[in-house]
PDB file of C-alpha atoms in Angstrom:
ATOM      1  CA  UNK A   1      -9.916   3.263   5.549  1.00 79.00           C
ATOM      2  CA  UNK A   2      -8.006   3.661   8.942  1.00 80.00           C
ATOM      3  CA  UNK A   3     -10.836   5.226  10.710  1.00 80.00           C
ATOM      4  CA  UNK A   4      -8.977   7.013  13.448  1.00 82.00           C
ATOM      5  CA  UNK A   5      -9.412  10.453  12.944  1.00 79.00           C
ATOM      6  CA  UNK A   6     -10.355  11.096  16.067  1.00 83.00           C
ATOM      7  CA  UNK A   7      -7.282   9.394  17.872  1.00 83.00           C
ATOM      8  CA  UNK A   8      -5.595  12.069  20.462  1.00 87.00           C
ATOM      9  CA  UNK A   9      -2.766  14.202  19.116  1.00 82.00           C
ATOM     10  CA  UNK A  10      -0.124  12.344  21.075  1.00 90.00           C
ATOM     11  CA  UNK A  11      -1.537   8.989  19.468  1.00 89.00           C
ATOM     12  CA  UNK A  12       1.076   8.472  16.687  1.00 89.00           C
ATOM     13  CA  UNK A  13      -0.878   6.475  14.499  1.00 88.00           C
ATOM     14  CA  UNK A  14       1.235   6.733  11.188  1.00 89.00           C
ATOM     15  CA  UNK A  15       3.969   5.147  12.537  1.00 91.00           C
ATOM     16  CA  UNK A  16       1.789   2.374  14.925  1.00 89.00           C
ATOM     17  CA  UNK A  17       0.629   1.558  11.248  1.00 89.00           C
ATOM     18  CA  UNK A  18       4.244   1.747   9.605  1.00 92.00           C
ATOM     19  CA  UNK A  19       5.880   0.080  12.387  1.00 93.00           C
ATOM     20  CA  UNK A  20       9.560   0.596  13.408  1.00 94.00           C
ATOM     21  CA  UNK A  21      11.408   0.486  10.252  1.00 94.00           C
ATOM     22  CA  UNK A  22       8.109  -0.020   7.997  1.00 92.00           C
ATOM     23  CA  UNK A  23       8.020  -3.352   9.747  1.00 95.00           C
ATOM     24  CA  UNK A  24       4.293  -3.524  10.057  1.00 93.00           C
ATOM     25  CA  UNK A  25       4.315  -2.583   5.563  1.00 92.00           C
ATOM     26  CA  UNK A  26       7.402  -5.041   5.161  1.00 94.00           C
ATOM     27  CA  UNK A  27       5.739  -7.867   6.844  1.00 93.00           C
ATOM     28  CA  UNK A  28       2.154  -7.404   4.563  1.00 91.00           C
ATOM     29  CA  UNK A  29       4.275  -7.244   1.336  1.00 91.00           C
ATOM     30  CA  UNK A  30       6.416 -10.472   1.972  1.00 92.00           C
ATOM     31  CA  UNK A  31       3.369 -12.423   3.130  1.00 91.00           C
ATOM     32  CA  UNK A  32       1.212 -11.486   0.409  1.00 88.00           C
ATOM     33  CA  UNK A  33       3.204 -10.118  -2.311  1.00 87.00           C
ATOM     34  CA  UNK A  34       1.015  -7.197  -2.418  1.00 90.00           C
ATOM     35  CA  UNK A  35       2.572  -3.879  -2.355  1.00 90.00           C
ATOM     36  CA  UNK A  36       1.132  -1.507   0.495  1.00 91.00           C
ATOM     37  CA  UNK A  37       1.392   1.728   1.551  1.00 91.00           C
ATOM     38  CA  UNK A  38       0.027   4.156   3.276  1.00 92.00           C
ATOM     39  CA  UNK A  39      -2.230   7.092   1.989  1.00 93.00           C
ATOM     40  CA  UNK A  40      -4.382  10.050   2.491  1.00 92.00           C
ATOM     41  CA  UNK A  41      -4.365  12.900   5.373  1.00 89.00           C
ATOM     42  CA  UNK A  42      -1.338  12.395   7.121  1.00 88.00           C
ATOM     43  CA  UNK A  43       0.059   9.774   5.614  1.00 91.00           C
ATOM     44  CA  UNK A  44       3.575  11.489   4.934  1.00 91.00           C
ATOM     45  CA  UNK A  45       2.896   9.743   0.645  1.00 92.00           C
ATOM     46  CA  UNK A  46       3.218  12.617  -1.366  1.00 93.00           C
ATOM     47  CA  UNK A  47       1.060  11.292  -4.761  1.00 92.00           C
ATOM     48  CA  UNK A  48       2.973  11.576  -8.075  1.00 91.00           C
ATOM     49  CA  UNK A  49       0.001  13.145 -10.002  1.00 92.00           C
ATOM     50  CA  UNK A  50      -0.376  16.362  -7.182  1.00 93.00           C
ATOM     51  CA  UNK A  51       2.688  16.302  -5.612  1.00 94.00           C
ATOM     52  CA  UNK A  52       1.082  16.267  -2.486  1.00 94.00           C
ATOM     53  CA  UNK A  53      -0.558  14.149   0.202  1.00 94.00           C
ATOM     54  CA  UNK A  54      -4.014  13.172  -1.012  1.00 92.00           C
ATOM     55  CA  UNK A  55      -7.070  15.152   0.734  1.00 92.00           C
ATOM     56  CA  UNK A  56      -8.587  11.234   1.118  1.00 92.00           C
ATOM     57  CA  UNK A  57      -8.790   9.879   4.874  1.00 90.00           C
ATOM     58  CA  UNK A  58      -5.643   7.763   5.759  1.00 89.00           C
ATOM     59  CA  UNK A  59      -5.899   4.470   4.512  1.00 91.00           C
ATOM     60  CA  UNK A  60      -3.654   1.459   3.474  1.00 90.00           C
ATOM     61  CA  UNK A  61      -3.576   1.592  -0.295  1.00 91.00           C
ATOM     62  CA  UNK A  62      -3.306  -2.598  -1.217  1.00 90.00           C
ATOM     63  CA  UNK A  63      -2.069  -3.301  -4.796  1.00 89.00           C
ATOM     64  CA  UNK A  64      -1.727  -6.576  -6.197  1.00 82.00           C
ATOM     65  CA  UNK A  65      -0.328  -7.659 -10.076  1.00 78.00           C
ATOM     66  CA  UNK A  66      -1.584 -11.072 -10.951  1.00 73.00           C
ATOM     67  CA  UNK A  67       0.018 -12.755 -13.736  1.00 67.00           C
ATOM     68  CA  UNK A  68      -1.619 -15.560 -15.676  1.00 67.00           C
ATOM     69  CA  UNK A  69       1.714 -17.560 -16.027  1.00 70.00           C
ATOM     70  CA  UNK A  70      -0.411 -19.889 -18.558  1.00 72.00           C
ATOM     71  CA  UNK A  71      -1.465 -16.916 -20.750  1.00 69.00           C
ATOM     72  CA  UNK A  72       2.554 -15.704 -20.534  1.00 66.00           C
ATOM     73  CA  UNK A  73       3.776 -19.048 -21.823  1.00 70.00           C
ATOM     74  CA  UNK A  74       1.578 -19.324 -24.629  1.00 71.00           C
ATOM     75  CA  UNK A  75       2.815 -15.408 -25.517  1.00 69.00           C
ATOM     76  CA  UNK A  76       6.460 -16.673 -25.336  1.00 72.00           C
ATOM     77  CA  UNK A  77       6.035 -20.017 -27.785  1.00 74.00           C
ATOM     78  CA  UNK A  78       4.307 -17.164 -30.348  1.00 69.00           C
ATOM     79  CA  UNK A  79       7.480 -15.027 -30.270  1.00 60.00           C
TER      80      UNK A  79
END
C-alpha cells in the first residue's frame, strides 16, 4: 500500500511513482524480474475482470513467476 491518500491535490503522486516514462516501474522490473504495476484508486489500471480501476487504495501490485529449472528439465527428458 502507497499510503498517501492524504497527499495535496497538486501532489502528483501517480506519476512520482511511475516516473517519467514508467522509469521508476522499468527500473523494478529489470532489477528484479518481477513485473509491477500500479493499482487501486487512482492508479489509471483499469482491471480486466471489472473493467475498471479497483476500489482498493493505490498500491504497487509485485508479481513474480519462479520456475524450478530442475523440475523443467526432468519434464523435458519425459517427453
Amino acid at each position: 500500500m502507497i499510503g498517501l491518500e492524504h497527499a495535496p491535490p497538486t501532489f502528483d503522486l501517480r506519476n512520482k511513482l511511475i516516473g517519467q516514462g514508467g522509469a521508476n516501474l522499468h527500473y523494478i522490473r529489470n532489477e528484479t524480474g518481477a513485473m509491477v504495476t500500479l493499482r487501486g484508486k487512482g492508479s489509471g489500471f483499469i482491471e480486466p475482470t471489472t473493467g475498471a480501476e479497483s476500489m482498493e487504495p493505490l498500491h504497487l501490485c509485485v508479481e513474480y513467476v519462479c520456475v524450478n529449472k530442475q523440475l523443467v528439465s526432468i519434464f523435458l527428458k519425459k517427453q
